[in-house]
PDB file of C-alpha atoms in Angstrom:
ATOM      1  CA  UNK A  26      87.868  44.405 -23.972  1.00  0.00           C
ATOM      2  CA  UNK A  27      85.245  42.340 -25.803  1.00  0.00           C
ATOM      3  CA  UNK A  28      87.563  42.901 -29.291  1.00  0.00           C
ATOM      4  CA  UNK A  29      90.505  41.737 -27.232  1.00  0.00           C
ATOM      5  CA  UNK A  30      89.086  38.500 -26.274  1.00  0.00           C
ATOM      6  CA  UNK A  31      87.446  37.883 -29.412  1.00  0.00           C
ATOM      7  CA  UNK A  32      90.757  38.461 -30.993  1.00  0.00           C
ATOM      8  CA  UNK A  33      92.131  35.787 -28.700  1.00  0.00           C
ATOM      9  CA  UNK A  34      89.822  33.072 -29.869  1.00  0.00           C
ATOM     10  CA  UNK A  35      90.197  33.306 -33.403  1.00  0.00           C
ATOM     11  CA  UNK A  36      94.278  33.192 -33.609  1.00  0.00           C
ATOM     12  CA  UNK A  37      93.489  29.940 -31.011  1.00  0.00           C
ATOM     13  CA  UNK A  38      90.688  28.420 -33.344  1.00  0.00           C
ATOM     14  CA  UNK A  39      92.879  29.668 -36.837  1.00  0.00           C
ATOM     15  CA  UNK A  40      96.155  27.796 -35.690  1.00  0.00           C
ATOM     16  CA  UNK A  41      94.058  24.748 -34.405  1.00  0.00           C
ATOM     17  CA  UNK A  42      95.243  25.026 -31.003  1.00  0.00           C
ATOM     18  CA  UNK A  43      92.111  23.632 -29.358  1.00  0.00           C
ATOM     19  CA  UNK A  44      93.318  22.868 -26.382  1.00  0.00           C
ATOM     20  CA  UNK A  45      94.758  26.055 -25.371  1.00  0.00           C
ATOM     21  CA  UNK A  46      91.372  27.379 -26.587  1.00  0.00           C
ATOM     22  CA  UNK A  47      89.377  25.359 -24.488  1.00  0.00           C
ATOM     23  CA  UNK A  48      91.553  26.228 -21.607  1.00  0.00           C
ATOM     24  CA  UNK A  49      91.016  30.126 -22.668  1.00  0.00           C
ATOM     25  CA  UNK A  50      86.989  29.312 -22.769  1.00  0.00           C
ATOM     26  CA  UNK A  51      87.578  27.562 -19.127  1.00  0.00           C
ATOM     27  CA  UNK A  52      88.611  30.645 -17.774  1.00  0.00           C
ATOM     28  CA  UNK A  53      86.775  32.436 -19.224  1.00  0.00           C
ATOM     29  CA  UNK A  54      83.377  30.259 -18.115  1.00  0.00           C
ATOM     30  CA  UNK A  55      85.374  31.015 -14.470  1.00  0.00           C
ATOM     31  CA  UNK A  56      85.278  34.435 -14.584  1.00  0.00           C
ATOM     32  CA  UNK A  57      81.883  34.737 -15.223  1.00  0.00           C
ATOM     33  CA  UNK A  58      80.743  32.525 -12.657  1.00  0.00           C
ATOM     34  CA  UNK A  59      83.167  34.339 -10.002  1.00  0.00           C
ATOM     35  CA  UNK A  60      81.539  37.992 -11.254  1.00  0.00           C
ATOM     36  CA  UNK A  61      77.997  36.480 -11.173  1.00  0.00           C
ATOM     37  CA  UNK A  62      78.525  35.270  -7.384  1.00  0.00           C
ATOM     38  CA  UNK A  63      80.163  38.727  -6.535  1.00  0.00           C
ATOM     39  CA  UNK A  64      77.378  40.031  -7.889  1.00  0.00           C
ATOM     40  CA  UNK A  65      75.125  37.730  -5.686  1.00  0.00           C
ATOM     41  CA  UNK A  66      77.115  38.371  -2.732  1.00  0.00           C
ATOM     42  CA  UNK A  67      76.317  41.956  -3.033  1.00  0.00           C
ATOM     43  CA  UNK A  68      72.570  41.887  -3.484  1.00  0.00           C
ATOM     44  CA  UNK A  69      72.066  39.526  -0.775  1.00  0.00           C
ATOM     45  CA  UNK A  70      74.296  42.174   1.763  1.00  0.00           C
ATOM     46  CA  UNK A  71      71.646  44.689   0.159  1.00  0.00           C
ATOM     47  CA  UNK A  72      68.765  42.971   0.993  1.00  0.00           C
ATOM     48  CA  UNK A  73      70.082  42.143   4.456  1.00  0.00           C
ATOM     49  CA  UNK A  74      71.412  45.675   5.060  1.00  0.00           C
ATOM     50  CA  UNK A  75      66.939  46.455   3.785  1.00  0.00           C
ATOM     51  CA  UNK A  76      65.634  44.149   5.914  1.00  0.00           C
ATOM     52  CA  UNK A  77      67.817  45.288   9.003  1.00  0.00           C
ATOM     53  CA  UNK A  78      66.177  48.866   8.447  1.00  0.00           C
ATOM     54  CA  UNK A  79      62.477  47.735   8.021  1.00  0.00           C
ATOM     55  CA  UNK A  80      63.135  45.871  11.231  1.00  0.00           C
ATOM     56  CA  UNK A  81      64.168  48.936  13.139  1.00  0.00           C
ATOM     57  CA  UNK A  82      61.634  51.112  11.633  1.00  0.00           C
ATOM     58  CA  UNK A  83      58.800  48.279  12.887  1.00  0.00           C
ATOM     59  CA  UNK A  84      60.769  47.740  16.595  1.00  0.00           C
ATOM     60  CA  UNK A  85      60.227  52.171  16.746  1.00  0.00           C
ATOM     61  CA  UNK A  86      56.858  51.936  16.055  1.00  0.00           C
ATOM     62  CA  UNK A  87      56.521  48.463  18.145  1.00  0.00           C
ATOM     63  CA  UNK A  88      58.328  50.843  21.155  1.00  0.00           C
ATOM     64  CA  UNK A  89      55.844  53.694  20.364  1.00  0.00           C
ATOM     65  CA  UNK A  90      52.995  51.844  20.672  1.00  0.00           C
ATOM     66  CA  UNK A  91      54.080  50.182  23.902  1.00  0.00           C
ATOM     67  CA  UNK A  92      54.518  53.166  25.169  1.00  0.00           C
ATOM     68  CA  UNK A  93      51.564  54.457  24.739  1.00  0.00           C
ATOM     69  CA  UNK A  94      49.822  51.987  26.308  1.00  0.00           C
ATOM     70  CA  UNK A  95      51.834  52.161  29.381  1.00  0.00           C
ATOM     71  CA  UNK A  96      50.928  55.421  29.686  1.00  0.00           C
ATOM     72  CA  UNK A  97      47.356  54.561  28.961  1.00  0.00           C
ATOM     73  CA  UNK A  98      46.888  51.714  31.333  1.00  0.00           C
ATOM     74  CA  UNK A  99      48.935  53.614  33.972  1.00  0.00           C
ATOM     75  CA  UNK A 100      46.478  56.672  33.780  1.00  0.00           C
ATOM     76  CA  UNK A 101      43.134  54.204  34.238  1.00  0.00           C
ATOM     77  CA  UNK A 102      45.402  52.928  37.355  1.00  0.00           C
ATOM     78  CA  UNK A 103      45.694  56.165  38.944  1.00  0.00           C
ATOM     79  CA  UNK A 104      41.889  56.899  37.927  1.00  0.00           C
ATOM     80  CA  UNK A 105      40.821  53.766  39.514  1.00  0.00           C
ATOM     81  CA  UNK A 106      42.762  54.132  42.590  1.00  0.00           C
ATOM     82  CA  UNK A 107      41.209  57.395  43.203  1.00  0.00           C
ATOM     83  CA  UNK A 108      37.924  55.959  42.469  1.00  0.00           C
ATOM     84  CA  UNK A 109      39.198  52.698  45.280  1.00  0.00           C
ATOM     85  CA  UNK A 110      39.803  55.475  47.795  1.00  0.00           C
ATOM     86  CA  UNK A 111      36.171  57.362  47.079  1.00  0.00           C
ATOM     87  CA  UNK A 112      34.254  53.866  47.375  1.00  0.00           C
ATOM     88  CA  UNK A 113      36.774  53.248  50.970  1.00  0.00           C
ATOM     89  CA  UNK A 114      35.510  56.875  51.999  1.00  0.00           C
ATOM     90  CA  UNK A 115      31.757  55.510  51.744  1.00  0.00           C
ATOM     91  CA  UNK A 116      32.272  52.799  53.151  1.00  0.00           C
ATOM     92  CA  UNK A 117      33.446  54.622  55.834  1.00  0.00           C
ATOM     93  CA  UNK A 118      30.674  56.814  55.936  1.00  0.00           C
ATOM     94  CA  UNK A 119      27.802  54.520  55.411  1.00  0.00           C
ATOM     95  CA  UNK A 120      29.513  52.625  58.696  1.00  0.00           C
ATOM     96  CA  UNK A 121      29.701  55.903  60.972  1.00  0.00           C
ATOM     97  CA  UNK A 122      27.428  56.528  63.349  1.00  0.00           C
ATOM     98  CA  UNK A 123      28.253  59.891  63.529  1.00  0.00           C
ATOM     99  CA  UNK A 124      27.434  60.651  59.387  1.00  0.00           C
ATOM    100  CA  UNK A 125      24.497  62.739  58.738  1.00  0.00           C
ATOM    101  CA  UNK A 126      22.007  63.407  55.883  1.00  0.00           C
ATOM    102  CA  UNK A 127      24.395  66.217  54.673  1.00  0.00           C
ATOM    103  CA  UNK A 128      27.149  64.010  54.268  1.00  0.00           C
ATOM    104  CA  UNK A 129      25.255  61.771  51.904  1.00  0.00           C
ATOM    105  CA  UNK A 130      24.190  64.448  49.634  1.00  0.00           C
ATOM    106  CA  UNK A 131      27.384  66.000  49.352  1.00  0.00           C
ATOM    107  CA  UNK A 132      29.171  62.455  48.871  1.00  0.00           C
ATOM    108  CA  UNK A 133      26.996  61.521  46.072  1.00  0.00           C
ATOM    109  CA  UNK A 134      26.993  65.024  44.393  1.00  0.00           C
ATOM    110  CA  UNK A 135      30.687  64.355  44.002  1.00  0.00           C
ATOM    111  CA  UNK A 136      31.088  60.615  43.644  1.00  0.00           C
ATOM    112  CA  UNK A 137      32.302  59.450  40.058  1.00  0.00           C
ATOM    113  CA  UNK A 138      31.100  55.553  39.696  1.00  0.00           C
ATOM    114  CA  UNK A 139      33.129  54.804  37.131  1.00  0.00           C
ATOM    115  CA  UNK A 140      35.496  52.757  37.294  1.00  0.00           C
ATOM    116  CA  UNK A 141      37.633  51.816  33.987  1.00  0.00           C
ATOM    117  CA  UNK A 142      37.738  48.036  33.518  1.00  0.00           C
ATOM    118  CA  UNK A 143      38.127  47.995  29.602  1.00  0.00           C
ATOM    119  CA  UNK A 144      41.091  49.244  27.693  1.00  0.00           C
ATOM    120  CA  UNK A 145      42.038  49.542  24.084  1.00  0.00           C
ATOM    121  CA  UNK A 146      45.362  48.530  22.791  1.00  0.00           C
ATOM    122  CA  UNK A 147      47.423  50.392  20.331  1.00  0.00           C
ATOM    123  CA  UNK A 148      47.885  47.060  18.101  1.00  0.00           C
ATOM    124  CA  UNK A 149      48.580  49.235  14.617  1.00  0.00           C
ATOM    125  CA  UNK A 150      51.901  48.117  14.603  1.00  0.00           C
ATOM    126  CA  UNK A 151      51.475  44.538  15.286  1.00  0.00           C
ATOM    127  CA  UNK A 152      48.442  44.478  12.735  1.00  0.00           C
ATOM    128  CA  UNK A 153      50.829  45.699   9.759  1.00  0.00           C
ATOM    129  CA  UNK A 154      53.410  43.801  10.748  1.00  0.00           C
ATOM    130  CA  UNK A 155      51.609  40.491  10.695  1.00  0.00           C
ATOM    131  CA  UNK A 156      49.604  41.550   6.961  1.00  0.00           C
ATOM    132  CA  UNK A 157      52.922  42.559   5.483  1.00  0.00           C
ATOM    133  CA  UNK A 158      54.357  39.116   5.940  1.00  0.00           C
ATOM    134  CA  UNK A 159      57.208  40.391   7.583  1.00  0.00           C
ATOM    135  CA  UNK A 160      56.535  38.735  11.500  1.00  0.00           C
ATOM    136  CA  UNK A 161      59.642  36.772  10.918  1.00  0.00           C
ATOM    137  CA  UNK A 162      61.967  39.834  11.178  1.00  0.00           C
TER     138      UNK A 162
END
């Protein structure tokens, strides 16, 4: 191909037909800069096509993490409603007259007093996606 439109040149340049050659060296200066933009065209469709998958991959592990602390947070609810109901069932006793010595003992042999205020945030995911740069995705 190369031979071919080397060929072309010289029989332009050897019969002095300069302005057919500079027509030929037009076109040809257009068909370089229509390959170089298809060629632009298709790297930026790769890099969008590479940035669509990183921004799934981080919205999974965004969803994972999320997740997890739903789950978390909704287990401390159900630990600290059971721990509400314990504190209404002294109450309870502390106001009866009818509670005995017994019924103290035994209360605070079973009572758990802890009640989960603090919780910890699965934030791995949010953390790498802020250091790599890539928040804007």
């Amino acid at each position: 191909m190369i031979k071919f439109f080397r060929k072309i040149r010289y029989n332009l340049m050897s019969e002095n037909k300069t302005g057919k050659y500079f027509k030929y060296a037009i076109g040809e200066i257009i068909l370089v800069v229509i390959g170089i933009l298809i060629a632009l065209q298709i790297n930026n469709w790769n890099e969008d096509v590479k940035k669509n998958q990183l921004k799934i991959s981080y919205m999974t592990s965004l969803v994972k993490d999320y997740t997890k602390d739903t789950i978390n947070l909704n287990s401390s609810l159900k630990f600290n409603k059971k721990v509400i109901k314990k504190l209404d069932s002294t109450i309870q006793l502390f106001t009866s007259e009818k509670s005995s010595l017994e019924d103290f003992i035994t209360l605070f042999k079973t009572f758990d007093r802890r009640i989960r205020v603090t919780n910890t945030y699965n934030t791995n995911s949010f953390k790498v996606l802020i250091t790599s740069g890539n928040i804007n995705l």
